[in-house]
PDB file of C-alpha atoms in Angstrom:
ATOM      1  CA  MET A  19      16.151 -19.259  11.040  1.00 48.00           C
ATOM      2  CA  SER A  20      14.048 -16.653   9.263  1.00 46.00           C
ATOM      3  CA  ILE A  21      12.583 -13.595  10.873  1.00 49.00           C
ATOM      4  CA  GLU A  22       9.325 -12.222   9.542  1.00 47.00           C
ATOM      5  CA  LEU A  23       9.086  -8.445   9.608  1.00 49.00           C
ATOM      6  CA  THR A  24       5.684  -6.915  10.203  1.00 52.00           C
ATOM      7  CA  GLU A  25       4.850  -3.851   8.123  1.00 58.00           C
ATOM      8  CA  THR A  26       4.521  -0.992  10.599  1.00 73.00           C
ATOM      9  CA  ARG A  27       5.029   1.966   8.298  1.00 87.00           C
ATOM     10  CA  LEU A  28       2.150   4.432   8.323  1.00 92.00           C
ATOM     11  CA  THR A  29       0.548   5.518   5.105  1.00 93.00           C
ATOM     12  CA  GLN A  30      -2.129   8.052   4.190  1.00 94.00           C
ATOM     13  CA  GLN A  31      -5.179   7.644   1.983  1.00 94.00           C
ATOM     14  CA  ARG A  32      -7.501  10.393   0.810  1.00 94.00           C
ATOM     15  CA  LEU A  33     -11.051   9.188   0.582  1.00 93.00           C
ATOM     16  CA  ARG A  34     -14.486  10.521  -0.239  1.00 95.00           C
ATOM     17  CA  ILE A  35     -17.520   8.616   1.026  1.00 95.00           C
ATOM     18  CA  ARG A  36     -21.270   8.900   0.635  1.00 94.00           C
ATOM     19  CA  ILE A  37     -23.132   7.657   3.689  1.00 91.00           C
ATOM     20  CA  PRO A  38     -26.778   6.858   2.891  1.00 90.00           C
ATOM     21  CA  LYS A  39     -29.313   8.671   5.057  1.00 87.00           C
ATOM     22  CA  GLU A  40     -30.395   5.397   6.690  1.00 87.00           C
ATOM     23  CA  TYR A  41     -26.884   5.081   8.204  1.00 88.00           C
ATOM     24  CA  GLN A  42     -26.593   8.625   9.538  1.00 82.00           C
ATOM     25  CA  GLN A  43     -27.313   7.540  13.106  1.00 85.00           C
ATOM     26  CA  GLU A  44     -24.557   4.882  12.921  1.00 90.00           C
ATOM     27  CA  PRO A  45     -20.992   5.742  14.053  1.00 93.00           C
ATOM     28  CA  ILE A  46     -19.385   4.709  10.749  1.00 94.00           C
ATOM     29  CA  ILE A  47     -16.496   7.191  10.851  1.00 95.00           C
ATOM     30  CA  SER A  48     -15.934   6.492  14.548  1.00 95.00           C
ATOM     31  CA  HIS A  49     -15.604   2.778  13.716  1.00 96.00           C
ATOM     32  CA  LEU A  50     -12.732   3.597  11.349  1.00 96.00           C
ATOM     33  CA  VAL A  51     -10.852   4.714  14.464  1.00 96.00           C
ATOM     34  CA  SER A  52     -12.031   2.132  17.012  1.00 96.00           C
ATOM     35  CA  LYS A  53     -12.132  -0.996  14.822  1.00 97.00           C
ATOM     36  CA  PHE A  54      -9.150  -0.327  12.565  1.00 97.00           C
ATOM     37  CA  GLY A  55      -6.905   1.942  14.638  1.00 97.00           C
ATOM     38  CA  LEU A  56      -6.847   4.666  12.008  1.00 97.00           C
ATOM     39  CA  LYS A  57      -6.365   8.374  12.481  1.00 97.00           C
ATOM     40  CA  VAL A  58      -9.199  10.102  10.612  1.00 97.00           C
ATOM     41  CA  ASN A  59      -9.152  13.734   9.557  1.00 97.00           C
ATOM     42  CA  ILE A  60     -12.435  15.096   8.174  1.00 96.00           C
ATOM     43  CA  ASN A  61     -11.403  17.600   5.504  1.00 95.00           C
ATOM     44  CA  ALA A  62     -14.914  18.429   4.295  1.00 95.00           C
ATOM     45  CA  ALA A  63     -18.489  17.333   4.883  1.00 94.00           C
ATOM     46  CA  ILE A  64     -21.945  17.989   3.473  1.00 92.00           C
ATOM     47  CA  LEU A  65     -24.902  16.935   5.597  1.00 82.00           C
ATOM     48  CA  GLY A  66     -28.567  17.556   5.013  1.00 76.00           C
ATOM     49  CA  ALA A  67     -30.759  19.056   7.712  1.00 74.00           C
ATOM     50  CA  ASN A  68     -32.403  16.482  10.006  1.00 72.00           C
ATOM     51  CA  GLY A  69     -30.739  13.568   8.190  1.00 67.00           C
ATOM     52  CA  ASN A  70     -33.075  13.839   5.198  1.00 78.00           C
ATOM     53  CA  THR A  71     -30.331  13.283   2.627  1.00 86.00           C
ATOM     54  CA  ASP A  72     -27.128  11.335   2.214  1.00 90.00           C
ATOM     55  CA  GLY A  73     -23.982  12.632   3.894  1.00 90.00           C
ATOM     56  CA  TRP A  74     -20.751  13.255   1.981  1.00 94.00           C
ATOM     57  CA  PHE A  75     -17.383  13.257   3.690  1.00 95.00           C
ATOM     58  CA  GLU A  76     -13.889  13.921   2.431  1.00 96.00           C
ATOM     59  CA  LEU A  77     -11.485  12.093   4.743  1.00 96.00           C
ATOM     60  CA  GLN A  78      -7.786  11.563   5.148  1.00 96.00           C
ATOM     61  CA  LEU A  79      -6.989   8.201   6.738  1.00 96.00           C
ATOM     62  CA  THR A  80      -3.611   7.549   8.364  1.00 97.00           C
ATOM     63  CA  GLY A  81      -2.533   4.095   9.478  1.00 96.00           C
ATOM     64  CA  GLN A  82      -1.005   0.822   8.382  1.00 96.00           C
ATOM     65  CA  GLN A  83      -1.908  -0.144   4.812  1.00 95.00           C
ATOM     66  CA  GLN A  84      -3.556  -3.387   5.952  1.00 96.00           C
ATOM     67  CA  ALA A  85      -5.819  -1.442   8.341  1.00 97.00           C
ATOM     68  CA  ILE A  86      -6.753   1.038   5.594  1.00 96.00           C
ATOM     69  CA  ASP A  87      -7.560  -1.833   3.228  1.00 95.00           C
ATOM     70  CA  SER A  88      -9.686  -3.519   5.914  1.00 97.00           C
ATOM     71  CA  SER A  89     -11.542  -0.257   6.569  1.00 97.00           C
ATOM     72  CA  LEU A  90     -12.318   0.089   2.843  1.00 96.00           C
ATOM     73  CA  ASN A  91     -13.721  -3.456   2.874  1.00 96.00           C
ATOM     74  CA  TYR A  92     -15.825  -2.538   5.931  1.00 97.00           C
ATOM     75  CA  LEU A  93     -17.267   0.489   4.123  1.00 96.00           C
ATOM     76  CA  ASN A  94     -17.903  -1.561   0.988  1.00 94.00           C
ATOM     77  CA  ASN A  95     -19.705  -4.268   2.996  1.00 95.00           C
ATOM     78  CA  LEU A  96     -21.987  -1.582   4.443  1.00 93.00           C
ATOM     79  CA  GLY A  97     -22.818  -0.361   0.943  1.00 92.00           C
ATOM     80  CA  VAL A  98     -21.107   3.002   1.517  1.00 94.00           C
ATOM     81  CA  GLU A  99     -19.906   4.438  -1.794  1.00 93.00           C
ATOM     82  CA  THR A 100     -16.199   5.276  -1.685  1.00 93.00           C
ATOM     83  CA  TRP A 101     -13.781   7.116  -3.943  1.00 93.00           C
ATOM     84  CA  THR A 102     -10.047   7.526  -3.477  1.00 88.00           C
ATOM     85  CA  GLY A 103      -7.743  10.173  -4.895  1.00 74.00           C
ATOM     86  CA  GLU A 104      -5.467  13.105  -4.372  1.00 58.00           C
ATOM     87  CA  ASN A 105      -7.907  15.879  -5.249  1.00 48.00           C
ATOM     88  CA  ILE A 106     -11.586  16.324  -6.008  1.00 48.00           C
ATOM     89  CA  SER A 107     -11.290  15.813  -9.764  1.00 52.00           C
ATOM     90  CA  GLY A 108      -8.912  12.867  -9.349  1.00 53.00           C
ATOM     91  CA  TYR A 109     -11.071  10.610  -7.185  1.00 55.00           C
ATOM     92  CA  LYS A 110     -11.541   7.054  -8.427  1.00 55.00           C
ATOM     93  CA  ARG A 111     -14.755   5.258  -7.451  1.00 58.00           C
ATOM     94  CA  LEU A 112     -14.143   2.057  -5.471  1.00 57.00           C
ATOM     95  CA  SER A 113     -17.697   0.909  -4.803  1.00 52.00           C
TER      96      SER A 113
END
């Protein structure tokens, strides 16, 4: 008899995203919590007045690796540009 172990270890992922202005009324960051069960810390943000420009967010996601991967796919499917990395100069563009 074999027992399958489910990965329950939490991991962290630093992420920078650019949310196009047409999505600024959508709860994209909130969905990272509600749909994927992630803890989201907003480390930095740049938003234009009255939603006239794209929004930039620097996030730290905490959760199971599978949930983080699914959330990155969600962002990619929306057309949200994403970069991952440890610091500002070390971000790698994902989409």
